[in-house]
Amino acid sequence: MERFLFFIYNTFDGAIERRESKLQQRVPLIGLTLIVIFILLLTASILLGLFFWVWRRRELPGAIPFLILAAATAEWSVAYALELALPGLAAKTLMSQLEYIGISLVPAAWCLFALTYSGKEEWSSWRRIGLLVILPMITIVVAFTNNLHGLLWSHTALNENGPFNVFMPVYGHWFWINFVYSYGLLLFGSVVLFQALRNNESVYQRQFLILLLSPILPWIANILWVMRLSPIPQLDLSPFAFATSIFIFGVGIYKFKLFDLLPVGRPAMLDDLSVVAFIVDNKDRIVEINRAGVMLSGWMGDPIGQLVYKVFDWWLSIGDEHIASIELQQDVSLTRDGHKRFYNLQITPNWNSRQRLTGRLVLLRDVTSDKLLEEAIALAQVKTEFLAKVSHELRTPLTSIMGVTEMLEEGVYGAVSLSQKEALHVLCESAQQMAQLVNDLLQQARLDQGFFNLNNTEFYVIDLVDRIRTNMRRLVEVKGLKLSIKIDESVPEKLYGDPIRLYQILSNLVENAVKFTDKGNITLRIYRPNPKEWAILVEDTGIGIPEDMKGIVFNAFQQVHRADTRENIGFGLGLSIVKQLVTLMGGQVSLESEVGLGSKFLVTLPFEPLEEIRA
Amino acid sequence: MTVPIAYIIEDDQVISKIFDTAVREAHYQTEAFFDGNEALEKLTTGKPDLVVLDLHLPGVSGLQVLKAIRSDDRLEGTRVIIVSADATLSEYLRDEADLVLIKPVGFFQLREMAVRMRPPLEPS
């Protein structure tokens, strides 16, 4: 390493001596010096203005390193102006030492700015910043203690031969250490910034151009200075270049809101989205893609830079006219791992100022669950409509069957014998059962669909009970059973609820009781178990429900099988409908039963006092 | 004592016959109509005590017939029993009609309802 540094040292020293000999005849130009000093001070004041402007926005990404960068460059410019202005070696040496505060801090600040601005947030921790500035701090100390060791400048002298009267030292070892470190940081920072900017090429073109120019300028100036190729000999253009670069950033910040639009912060944010997002340039290459996009593509490796239709085979199926230039939003279905999934595809083209397509932003939102839900709803709708249609169509012929049979039984068409009467009876009963099935199916379909409303109103309890008594009488008498109905005195004359649905609950419970009872009584009782509720109790002396069946009697399409008669009537929807309706009404239904003794179905419903409802 | 009059408005011939018989057995004098227009025309002059009304009819629907009856002051005392296979539509009409029966409606059921709907006997 030391040999390498020594080599550079000698090479540059040689170069310096060669150029110095050519410039020996020149005399200092006071006017030019003054202009340069003026420019340096102007630069410093612009930088300070920028400093205070950014200070108010210091919470934005990259702002703190930017502030350090601006301050360090301003300090460097002022010290450099003073170096040019003040006469004598001692004063110029002191100013050069002061310059080193800026010189050594600028590369570190530049590097930090590049890192934080590129979204590498971890670099904004104070520990990392501390690590970066250790060497610059040492350099500053070395500069101010140079008299003791000569590590920075092994020899100091004035160069009064050129247009400027400047401090012209011979560089010591530490100068080269700092030189390598500084250039390393500058290079690293520039690479980081370029990388970050390249990824956003198609979207942030103007910003890119501005940011592209900025890091190049200090590089050019520095190379010119170190190689002694500066257009104005003996004038270090580096502070100007840094100032210009920082000024360009300032314009970028002010005019294009660079700090508001962190170029790399956006894709990082996109990564957290569940939506698939990617950007395709005008040559169909993927220039940016979020994590969800990579997952969807299943592409091995980095999809960035790949042709979009290689990564997403469905791309070509969308149709050129859509992909070409217009804003598009449509639903597409893709098969992933053998499963069909639905996506809402949105393609937003991006044009530059000359109306040339620069790229397209593609968003894919997985709408599979929405789509499936939609389909399920549509299917349920079709099912309900179908059942409504079927039940409607069945009702008309059933009316004929029932009517004609009953008329026959009644002797309207002439006298019938006792055995004929019995046969007609069976027909009647079957038609009744069929009618009930049709009702149950329609009801279940409506409940399944979920848009079922209760029409709550005031109603007379006695009306409800009378309808049951009238409509169930035949059913009960046919089996030789007795139906007794009791309404407790605690139950008011009028209740609040949906009388149609309550009738359905009552009739389903009574029919169920009749179905499973061969002899004895069926009791219907309406009472108030407590002030907040009213209850319907339907009790029978039937076959009862075995313990293991109690859990399923309220399930749709399930019922207790009658082993004794092999009779298996209905779809098992009656009790399921009761349960669903009661639940809808905010009540509960429970069951007590013992095989061979009978069953008790208890429905409890919230009691709503009419005075409160009216009020 | 006058015999109460009933109109049976039902397009199905067999069902019309059943309803007609049931209502006659409930001691009404009946007249059958097989489409809505026919019934509406007759309702402009006739004054039935009871109308047994199907909703889905050729021509003018049962719903319009019901509206016509309810908007005619002359037919204030007319009672309407809707007998329809359309459970959904029928439920909406519970307040408009005196009674709503969803098909299948049996002979006995209609006869009993017709008896209940008979006008009270006028004191002679």
XYZ file of C-alpha atoms in Angstrom:
739
model
C 0.000 0.000 0.000
C 2.724 2.398 0.978
C 4.575 1.659 -2.211
C 1.465 2.312 -4.229
C 0.896 5.624 -2.470
C 4.498 6.517 -2.944
C 4.150 5.810 -6.632
C 1.132 8.113 -6.917
C 2.922 10.737 -4.839
C 5.901 10.749 -7.133
C 3.831 10.718 -10.284
C 1.748 13.703 -9.243
C 4.693 15.552 -7.760
C 6.503 15.167 -11.021
C 3.493 16.483 -12.890
C 3.218 19.472 -10.619
C 6.888 20.390 -11.076
C 6.633 20.103 -14.844
C 3.669 22.469 -15.021
C 5.145 24.910 -12.512
C 8.194 25.461 -14.663
C 6.007 26.519 -17.561
C 4.111 29.056 -15.482
C 7.048 30.832 -13.934
C 6.696 33.991 -16.016
C 3.110 34.775 -14.919
C 2.236 37.479 -12.372
C -0.793 37.432 -10.008
C -3.880 39.121 -11.470
C -5.661 41.045 -8.740
C -8.839 41.616 -10.738
C -9.307 37.913 -11.509
C -8.639 37.010 -7.890
C -11.339 39.408 -6.772
C -13.851 37.929 -9.212
C -13.082 34.431 -8.005
C -13.395 35.525 -4.381
C -16.710 37.153 -5.171
C -17.988 33.993 -6.884
C -16.844 31.865 -3.942
C -18.615 34.064 -1.417
C -21.734 34.208 -3.573
C -21.679 30.416 -3.823
C -21.318 30.153 -0.059
C -24.280 32.463 0.537
C -26.485 30.580 -1.946
C -25.530 27.359 -0.176
C -26.422 28.879 3.167
C -29.786 29.976 1.765
C -30.352 26.456 0.549
C -29.252 25.184 3.938
C -31.967 27.128 5.728
C -34.552 26.196 3.118
C -33.842 22.472 3.553
C -33.572 22.907 7.336
C -37.333 23.501 7.461
C -37.821 20.195 5.644
C -35.216 18.276 7.586
C -37.557 15.375 8.344
C -37.515 14.367 4.655
C -35.255 11.497 3.565
C -31.696 12.522 2.823
C -32.187 16.012 4.236
C -29.736 15.790 7.167
C -26.763 14.601 5.076
C -27.759 17.224 2.518
C -27.542 19.898 5.203
C -24.077 18.704 6.252
C -23.041 18.637 2.600
C -24.238 22.194 1.984
C -22.657 23.520 5.195
C -19.336 21.784 4.562
C -19.158 23.063 0.991
C -20.041 26.587 2.097
C -17.322 26.473 4.736
C -14.857 25.183 2.183
C -15.787 27.998 -0.252
C -15.440 30.730 2.371
C -12.109 29.413 3.608
C -10.904 29.118 0.026
C -11.965 32.699 -0.687
C -10.035 33.855 2.403
C -7.014 31.840 1.359
C -6.988 33.648 -1.961
C -7.616 37.012 -0.336
C -5.170 37.012 2.583
C -1.470 37.640 1.965
C 1.457 35.729 3.461
C 2.206 32.062 3.995
C 1.022 31.931 7.643
C -2.456 33.269 6.858
C -2.830 31.102 3.753
C -1.720 28.023 5.708
C -4.301 28.718 8.388
C -7.026 29.138 5.777
C -5.978 25.917 4.073
C -6.261 24.205 7.439
C -9.754 25.654 7.805
C -10.612 24.449 4.290
C -9.919 20.923 5.473
C -12.965 20.984 7.714
C -15.104 21.183 4.557
C -12.844 19.108 2.314
C -12.788 16.129 4.645
C -16.517 16.254 5.478
C -17.897 16.681 1.937
C -17.237 13.105 0.678
C -18.695 11.535 3.833
C -21.753 13.765 3.655
C -22.149 13.059 -0.049
C -21.978 9.329 0.603
C -24.530 9.561 3.413
C -26.834 11.629 1.251
C -26.661 9.062 -1.552
C -27.366 6.211 0.859
C -30.307 7.744 2.693
C -31.790 9.291 -0.443
C -31.685 5.865 -2.121
C -33.814 4.418 0.628
C -31.036 2.631 2.502
C -32.546 3.797 5.754
C -30.231 1.753 7.931
C -27.479 4.271 7.103
C -29.185 7.062 8.938
C -28.258 5.619 12.334
C -25.809 7.784 14.290
C -23.421 4.881 14.793
C -22.927 4.440 11.055
C -22.603 8.169 10.537
C -19.979 8.181 13.298
C -18.019 5.412 11.546
C -18.040 7.337 8.295
C -16.719 10.564 9.841
C -13.929 9.076 12.000
C -11.332 9.441 9.257
C -12.423 12.957 8.214
C -12.165 14.008 11.891
C -8.651 12.636 12.105
C -7.818 14.492 8.875
C -9.017 17.757 10.409
C -6.864 17.162 13.503
C -3.929 16.243 11.309
C -4.413 19.439 9.271
C -4.355 21.680 12.350
C -1.364 19.911 13.911
C 0.601 19.687 10.654
C 3.413 21.875 12.078
C 4.262 19.068 14.532
C 4.492 16.164 12.085
C 4.074 17.277 8.466
C 1.791 14.353 7.731
C -0.574 16.350 5.551
C 1.907 18.752 4.010
C 5.565 17.765 4.278
C 6.523 21.204 2.993
C 4.478 24.412 2.695
C 5.188 27.238 0.281
C 3.538 30.009 -1.661
C 3.095 29.832 -5.376
C 3.134 33.349 -6.692
C 3.874 32.444 -10.279
C 0.396 31.876 -11.638
C -2.613 34.174 -11.930
C -3.364 33.486 -8.286
C -1.261 33.862 -5.216
C -1.905 30.445 -3.650
C -0.791 28.088 -0.965
C 1.157 25.305 -2.691
C 2.283 22.511 -0.384
C 4.076 19.274 -1.002
C 1.658 16.536 0.110
C 2.475 14.251 3.017
C 1.381 10.641 3.599
C -1.866 11.487 5.312
C -2.974 13.564 2.357
C -2.966 10.429 0.210
C -4.767 8.361 2.825
C -7.504 10.958 2.949
C -7.383 11.227 -0.853
C -8.058 7.515 -1.326
C -10.732 7.499 1.384
C -12.492 10.549 -0.029
C -12.501 9.258 -3.578
C -13.676 5.890 -2.336
C -16.641 7.530 -0.620
C -17.417 9.713 -3.619
C -17.299 6.744 -5.946
C -19.399 4.596 -3.630
C -22.000 7.332 -3.160
C -22.222 8.002 -6.878
C -22.632 4.309 -7.696
C -25.388 3.963 -5.098
C -27.188 7.001 -6.469
C -26.830 5.888 -10.082
C -28.144 2.458 -9.259
C -31.131 3.874 -7.446
C -31.863 6.282 -10.263
C -31.438 3.789 -13.076
C -34.221 1.624 -11.674
C -36.612 4.523 -11.971
C -35.534 5.583 -15.400
C -38.872 5.371 -17.141
C -40.959 7.089 -14.498
C -38.862 9.946 -13.207
C -37.042 11.082 -16.304
C -36.544 14.726 -15.468
C -35.427 13.997 -11.952
C -33.065 11.440 -13.303
C -31.402 13.883 -15.671
C -30.878 16.413 -12.909
C -29.512 13.899 -10.493
C -27.356 12.409 -13.215
C -25.602 15.735 -13.821
C -24.926 16.527 -10.193
C -22.502 13.792 -9.103
C -20.549 14.066 -12.375
C -19.477 17.697 -11.865
C -17.325 17.252 -8.720
C -15.729 14.263 -10.367
C -14.691 16.248 -13.407
C -13.432 19.159 -11.298
C -11.455 16.916 -8.991
C -9.814 15.004 -11.762
C -8.867 18.297 -13.446
C -7.367 19.634 -10.207
C -5.414 16.579 -9.249
C -4.108 16.149 -12.793
C -3.280 19.900 -12.837
C -5.458 20.265 -15.955
C -7.683 23.017 -14.575
C -8.610 25.572 -17.265
C -7.529 28.276 -14.838
C -4.208 27.044 -13.506
C -3.731 27.003 -9.725
C -7.438 27.382 -9.136
C -9.104 24.378 -7.541
C -12.535 24.098 -9.171
C -13.741 21.455 -6.711
C -15.609 23.795 -4.348
C -17.341 25.372 -7.375
C -18.237 21.979 -8.728
C -19.574 20.792 -5.404
C -21.486 24.002 -4.985
C -22.994 23.689 -8.470
C -23.889 20.092 -7.831
C -25.538 20.942 -4.550
C -27.287 23.867 -6.202
C -28.698 21.528 -8.879
C -29.962 19.268 -6.137
C -31.464 22.321 -4.532
C -33.341 23.164 -7.733
C -34.417 19.562 -7.934
C -35.699 19.735 -4.410
C -37.454 23.042 -4.945
C -38.791 22.597 -8.432
C -39.288 18.859 -8.748
C -39.821 18.059 -5.114
C -37.164 15.387 -5.053
C -37.383 14.950 -1.324
C -41.116 14.431 -1.603
C -40.650 11.840 -4.298
C -38.036 9.503 -2.996
C -37.208 7.455 -6.094
C -36.405 4.240 -4.332
C -38.752 4.746 -1.437
C -41.695 4.090 -3.756
C -40.787 0.581 -4.890
C -39.940 -0.242 -1.277
C -43.449 0.839 -0.320
C -44.896 -1.117 -3.248
C -43.273 -4.243 -1.877
C -45.615 -4.186 1.079
C -48.695 -4.157 -1.140
C -50.675 -7.284 -1.825
C -51.442 -5.825 -5.234
C -49.144 -6.945 -8.019
C -47.368 -3.885 -9.409
C -44.730 -3.593 -12.088
C -43.430 -1.096 -14.595
C -42.692 -1.987 -18.193
C -40.605 0.278 -20.412
C -41.295 1.035 -24.075
C -39.240 -1.964 -25.126
C -41.433 -4.313 -23.097
C -38.816 -4.830 -20.416
C -39.701 -4.957 -16.755
C -37.912 -2.069 -15.056
C -39.556 -2.345 -11.655
C -41.615 -5.022 -9.949
C -42.847 -5.467 -6.421
C -42.628 -8.581 -4.290
C -46.188 -9.695 -5.044
C -45.344 -9.421 -8.735
C -42.273 -11.620 -8.396
C -44.367 -14.160 -6.494
C -47.039 -14.187 -9.184
C -44.513 -14.579 -11.990
C -42.836 -17.546 -10.346
C -39.717 -16.332 -12.192
C -36.438 -17.781 -10.973
C -34.062 -14.907 -10.308
C -34.555 -11.204 -10.867
C -37.333 -10.388 -13.359
C -36.018 -6.806 -13.738
C -34.623 -6.314 -17.233
C -36.518 -9.324 -18.593
C -39.058 -9.074 -21.387
C -42.463 -8.850 -19.799
C -44.091 -11.559 -21.917
C -41.365 -14.001 -20.915
C -42.042 -13.385 -17.247
C -45.839 -13.198 -17.603
C -47.021 -15.525 -20.357
C -50.509 -14.001 -20.247
C -49.165 -10.617 -21.358
C -49.562 -11.449 -25.058
C -53.142 -12.613 -24.579
C -54.320 -9.193 -23.420
C -54.142 -7.836 -26.942
C -51.740 -5.359 -28.485
C -54.232 -2.576 -28.842
C -54.683 -2.503 -25.066
C -51.056 -2.870 -24.180
C -50.013 -0.268 -26.744
C -51.025 3.016 -25.332
C -54.463 3.430 -23.827
C -55.395 3.367 -20.208
C -56.963 -0.010 -19.549
C -58.926 -1.605 -16.777
C -60.412 -5.059 -17.188
C -60.939 -8.333 -15.390
C -58.762 -11.209 -16.471
C -58.569 -14.786 -15.321
C -55.243 -16.521 -14.922
C -54.526 -20.107 -14.050
C -51.923 -20.424 -11.313
C -50.830 -23.884 -10.154
C -53.920 -25.359 -11.731
C -56.269 -22.923 -9.961
C -58.190 -20.321 -11.828
C -57.892 -16.918 -10.239
C -59.439 -13.621 -11.232
C -57.589 -10.329 -11.406
C -58.518 -6.778 -12.033
C -55.876 -5.575 -14.464
C -55.026 -1.907 -14.763
C -52.454 -0.582 -17.210
C -51.560 3.085 -17.041
C -49.288 4.355 -19.802
C -46.738 7.085 -19.131
C -45.762 9.624 -21.801
C -42.888 12.035 -21.826
C -43.226 15.696 -22.817
C -42.913 14.836 -26.524
C -45.870 12.463 -26.267
C -43.667 9.423 -26.568
C -44.596 6.360 -24.569
C -41.929 5.826 -21.951
C -43.494 3.012 -19.997
C -46.563 1.513 -18.444
C -47.519 0.938 -14.875
C -49.287 -2.395 -14.494
C -51.424 -3.225 -11.471
C -53.103 -6.564 -10.872
C -55.511 -6.902 -7.995
C -56.639 -10.383 -7.025
C -60.437 -10.288 -7.071
C -60.967 -14.034 -6.927
C -62.882 -13.967 -3.671
C -65.104 -11.095 -4.891
C -65.703 -12.949 -8.105
C -66.535 -16.208 -6.363
C -68.901 -14.400 -4.034
C -70.567 -12.742 -7.007
C -70.961 -16.092 -8.693
C -72.305 -17.679 -5.520
C -74.870 -14.902 -5.141
C -75.894 -15.245 -8.773
C -76.178 -18.986 -8.329
C -78.277 -18.606 -5.192
C -80.477 -16.171 -7.077
C -80.971 -18.676 -9.883
C -81.694 -21.377 -7.320
C -84.329 -19.281 -5.571
C -85.911 -18.226 -8.820
C -85.942 -21.804 -9.980
C -87.510 -23.019 -6.750
C -90.067 -20.221 -6.836
C -90.934 -21.177 -10.387
C -91.122 -24.889 -9.577
C -93.212 -24.351 -6.477
C -95.495 -22.010 -8.395
C -95.965 -24.507 -11.197
C -96.596 -27.353 -8.750
C -99.222 -25.454 -6.800
C -101.720 -25.271 -9.645
C -101.979 -29.014 -10.402
C -101.895 -29.722 -6.667
C -104.955 -27.538 -6.251
C -106.755 -29.604 -8.875
C -105.731 -32.883 -7.245
C -106.759 -31.761 -3.783
C -109.981 -30.107 -4.880
C -111.214 -32.920 -7.064
C -110.298 -35.573 -4.482
C -112.075 -33.724 -1.722
C -115.091 -33.227 -3.955
C -115.136 -36.950 -4.697
C -114.856 -37.675 -0.994
C -117.670 -35.248 -0.282
C -119.887 -37.053 -2.790
C -120.170 -34.127 -5.208
C -119.702 -36.573 -8.082
C -122.004 -39.192 -6.583
C -122.041 -41.533 -3.635
C -118.788 -43.274 -2.656
C -118.367 -46.393 -0.579
C -116.506 -46.395 2.723
C -113.437 -48.083 1.248
C -113.407 -45.610 -1.652
C -113.636 -42.824 0.869
C -110.584 -44.168 2.672
C -108.626 -44.330 -0.563
C -109.585 -40.746 -1.396
C -108.461 -39.774 2.060
C -104.998 -41.103 1.402
C -104.891 -39.068 -1.810
C -105.908 -35.929 0.062
C -103.280 -36.411 2.702
C -100.541 -36.983 0.138
C -101.524 -33.848 -1.712
C -101.367 -31.917 1.581
C -97.877 -33.234 2.278
C -96.747 -32.320 -1.176
C -98.086 -28.812 -0.695
C -96.099 -28.510 2.519
C -92.940 -29.681 0.775
C -93.374 -27.076 -1.894
C -93.767 -24.403 0.787
C -90.738 -25.607 2.711
C -88.498 -25.660 -0.339
C -89.393 -22.134 -1.310
C -88.948 -20.919 2.243
C -85.568 -22.598 2.595
C -84.368 -21.124 -0.660
C -85.321 -17.646 0.509
C -83.635 -18.112 3.867
C -80.515 -19.458 2.167
C -80.250 -16.394 0.069
C -80.199 -14.213 3.160
C -82.406 -11.413 1.905
C -85.319 -12.304 4.017
C -87.097 -9.577 5.899
C -89.511 -9.789 8.768
C -92.631 -7.684 8.488
C -93.190 -6.872 12.124
C -96.553 -5.484 13.114
C -99.162 -5.662 15.833
C -101.323 -8.752 15.655
C -103.993 -10.511 17.692
C -102.717 -13.683 19.306
C -106.163 -15.201 18.980
C -106.117 -14.734 15.179
C -102.843 -16.572 14.923
C -104.068 -19.403 17.084
C -107.394 -19.608 15.249
C -105.655 -20.051 11.926
C -103.660 -22.911 13.399
C -106.767 -24.457 14.896
C -108.664 -24.254 11.595
C -105.887 -25.320 9.270
C -104.526 -28.107 11.453
C -107.875 -29.547 12.482
C -108.149 -31.936 9.579
C -104.545 -33.046 9.889
C -105.003 -33.762 13.576
C -108.412 -35.435 13.291
C -107.292 -37.719 10.478
C -104.804 -39.344 12.874
C -107.333 -39.456 15.695
C -105.323 -37.039 17.791
C -106.429 -34.135 19.920
C -105.021 -30.621 19.643
C -105.455 -28.468 22.697
C -104.499 -24.823 22.658
C -103.892 -22.707 25.760
C -103.091 -19.022 25.920
C -101.982 -17.908 29.374
C -103.590 -14.862 30.889
C -100.215 -13.188 31.159
C -100.100 -12.946 27.353
C -101.575 -9.659 26.101
C -104.318 -9.625 23.487
C -101.985 -8.139 20.938
C -98.318 -8.894 20.328
C -95.663 -7.388 18.105
C -94.014 -9.586 15.474
C -94.365 -11.019 11.973
C -97.669 -12.943 12.067
C -97.029 -14.732 8.775
C -93.694 -16.117 9.948
C -95.054 -16.867 13.411
C -97.840 -18.847 11.780
C -95.200 -20.707 9.832
C -93.296 -21.507 13.031
C -96.451 -22.706 14.785
C -97.731 -24.751 11.872
C -94.345 -26.368 11.270
C -94.081 -27.331 14.946
C -97.629 -28.680 15.101
C -97.254 -30.548 11.802
C -94.009 -32.022 13.055
C -95.740 -33.124 16.245
C -98.601 -34.694 14.279
C -96.196 -36.458 11.975
C -94.414 -38.232 14.828
C -97.412 -38.889 17.071
C -99.774 -41.796 16.582
C -101.972 -41.475 19.641
C -102.567 -38.998 22.400
C -102.473 -35.228 22.492
C -100.715 -32.337 20.965
C -100.622 -29.293 23.197
C -99.870 -25.781 22.042
C -99.274 -23.299 24.823
C -98.469 -19.622 24.596
C -97.177 -17.986 27.789
C -94.752 -15.516 29.315
C -91.830 -17.252 31.058
C -90.541 -13.845 32.217
C -91.392 -10.166 31.607
C -88.880 -9.858 28.783
C -89.985 -12.846 26.735
C -92.954 -14.734 25.411
C -92.907 -18.403 24.537
C -94.532 -21.021 22.351
C -94.515 -24.571 23.652
C -95.558 -27.478 21.439
C -95.778 -30.762 23.276
C -96.680 -34.183 21.899
C -97.049 -37.758 23.107
C -95.245 -39.184 20.088
C -92.288 -41.443 19.467
C -89.769 -38.951 20.806
C -86.319 -38.123 19.557
C -83.291 -40.243 20.509
C -80.445 -38.431 22.274
C -78.047 -38.701 19.326
C -80.541 -37.130 16.948
C -81.314 -34.081 19.046
C -78.369 -32.189 17.625
C -79.387 -32.589 14.006
C -83.166 -32.182 13.963
C -82.757 -28.473 13.277
C -80.441 -29.075 10.337
C -81.860 -28.706 6.859
C -82.579 -31.916 4.948
C -82.199 -34.117 8.028
C -84.893 -35.813 9.984
C -85.553 -38.613 12.425
C -86.305 -41.841 10.610
C -89.341 -43.753 11.663
C -88.145 -47.311 11.862
C -91.630 -48.545 12.773
C -93.446 -47.403 9.656
C -90.562 -46.920 7.236
C -92.380 -43.691 6.606
C -90.023 -40.900 5.816
C -92.016 -37.832 5.076
C -90.657 -34.587 3.806
C -87.238 -33.131 3.263
C -86.613 -32.446 6.922
C -86.907 -28.731 6.310
C -89.719 -27.895 8.741
C -87.690 -27.649 11.945
C -84.744 -26.110 10.134
C -87.018 -23.322 8.934
C -88.387 -22.908 12.474
C -84.889 -22.540 13.830
C -83.844 -20.047 11.174
C -86.968 -17.928 11.567
C -86.709 -17.907 15.352
C -83.066 -16.891 15.129
C -84.015 -14.132 12.721
C -86.555 -12.911 15.283
C -83.879 -12.818 17.965
C -85.284 -15.802 19.825
C -84.254 -19.321 20.679
C -85.654 -22.776 20.139
C -84.937 -25.733 22.381
C -85.945 -29.343 22.530
C -86.703 -31.801 25.288
C -87.582 -35.337 24.374
C -87.683 -38.873 25.613
C -88.018 -41.843 23.315
C -91.487 -43.369 23.569
C -92.901 -40.549 25.719
C -92.915 -37.553 23.441
C -91.202 -34.288 22.625
C -91.391 -30.680 23.785
C -90.349 -27.864 21.498
C -89.946 -24.522 23.218
C -89.610 -21.276 21.296
C -88.772 -18.160 23.318
C -89.054 -14.795 21.653
C -88.241 -11.301 22.893
C -91.340 -9.536 24.180
C -91.702 -6.040 22.836
C -94.308 -4.005 24.707
C -96.610 -2.245 22.264
C -96.607 1.027 24.211
C -92.881 1.359 23.605
C -93.207 0.565 19.917
C -95.970 3.091 19.459
C -94.093 5.726 21.396
C -133.669 -13.201 1.870
C -131.429 -12.649 -1.159
C -128.777 -15.183 -2.058
C -125.271 -13.640 -1.902
C -123.406 -13.422 -5.180
C -119.837 -14.676 -5.727
C -117.514 -14.214 -8.743
C -114.918 -16.894 -9.314
C -112.071 -15.327 -11.317
C -109.704 -18.164 -12.214
C -108.275 -19.140 -15.596
C -107.767 -22.851 -14.902
C -110.974 -24.653 -15.911
C -110.652 -27.522 -13.424
C -109.784 -25.282 -10.503
C -112.520 -22.855 -11.451
C -114.980 -25.730 -11.316
C -113.740 -26.810 -7.855
C -113.921 -23.280 -6.451
C -117.290 -22.760 -8.049
C -118.668 -25.914 -6.422
C -117.149 -25.080 -3.025
C -118.595 -21.558 -3.039
C -121.991 -22.782 -4.231
C -122.024 -25.314 -1.392
C -121.464 -22.312 0.903
C -124.787 -21.041 -0.450
C -123.667 -18.381 -2.872
C -124.944 -17.774 -6.329
C -121.815 -17.996 -8.473
C -120.533 -16.726 -11.754
C -117.190 -17.824 -13.235
C -114.743 -15.640 -15.220
C -111.691 -17.012 -16.997
C -109.818 -13.797 -17.711
C -109.354 -10.394 -16.136
C -111.019 -8.324 -18.869
C -114.196 -10.316 -18.675
C -114.302 -9.888 -14.900
C -113.564 -6.149 -15.010
C -116.334 -5.588 -17.498
C -118.836 -7.390 -15.353
C -117.684 -5.572 -12.216
C -118.717 -2.215 -13.725
C -122.361 -3.220 -13.320
C -122.433 -6.258 -11.033
C -122.128 -6.060 -7.272
C -120.792 -9.336 -5.889
C -120.609 -10.052 -2.152
C -117.536 -12.231 -2.622
C -114.773 -12.418 -5.215
C -112.473 -15.441 -5.352
C -109.518 -14.052 -7.255
C -106.517 -15.669 -8.883
C -103.609 -13.283 -9.491
C -102.033 -14.591 -12.682
C -104.714 -14.213 -15.296
C -104.657 -13.784 -19.059
C -105.276 -10.198 -20.127
C -105.816 -7.945 -17.127
C -104.052 -9.331 -14.043
C -105.744 -10.197 -10.775
C -103.840 -7.348 -9.165
C -105.607 -4.835 -11.427
C -108.939 -6.462 -10.746
C -108.279 -6.096 -7.015
C -107.348 -2.434 -7.459
C -110.500 -1.834 -9.472
C -112.666 -3.348 -6.736
C -110.933 -1.408 -3.954
C -111.161 1.904 -5.778
C -114.875 1.535 -6.554
C -117.072 2.913 -3.770
C -119.992 0.958 -5.123
C -118.137 -2.269 -4.278
C -117.328 -1.253 -0.727
C -118.970 -4.304 0.800
C -117.355 -6.758 -1.590
C -115.054 -9.244 0.086
C -112.047 -10.599 -1.768
C -110.317 -13.918 -1.247
C -107.046 -14.112 -3.152
C -106.243 -17.647 -4.170
C -102.858 -17.748 -5.877
C -99.863 -19.949 -6.460
C -97.611 -16.889 -6.223
C -96.618 -16.935 -2.579
C -94.409 -13.852 -2.826
C -96.889 -11.561 -4.522
C -99.762 -12.784 -2.360
C -97.949 -11.855 0.822
C -97.757 -8.244 -0.291
C -101.515 -8.148 -0.693
C -102.527 -9.330 2.755
C -103.761 -5.885 3.680
C -105.615 -5.302 0.425
C -107.555 -8.532 0.409
C -109.896 -9.878 3.053
C -108.135 -13.200 2.922
C -105.135 -14.619 1.129
C -104.913 -18.335 0.429
C -101.836 -19.827 -1.182
C -102.485 -22.710 -3.552
C -102.954 -25.576 -3.186
C -106.307 -24.637 -1.694
C -108.641 -27.525 -1.069
C -112.333 -27.800 -1.651
C -113.141 -27.958 2.066
C -110.903 -25.050 2.976
C -112.429 -22.714 0.434
C -115.928 -23.816 1.317
C -115.303 -23.045 4.985
C -113.805 -19.653 4.209
C -116.677 -18.790 1.885
C -119.124 -19.599 4.664
C -117.216 -17.299 7.030
C -117.301 -14.509 4.490
C -121.052 -14.655 3.992
C -122.661 -11.326 4.689
C -124.642 -11.164 7.921
C -128.302 -11.853 7.412
C -130.353 -8.753 7.125
C -133.222 -8.650 9.572
C -136.377 -9.231 7.564
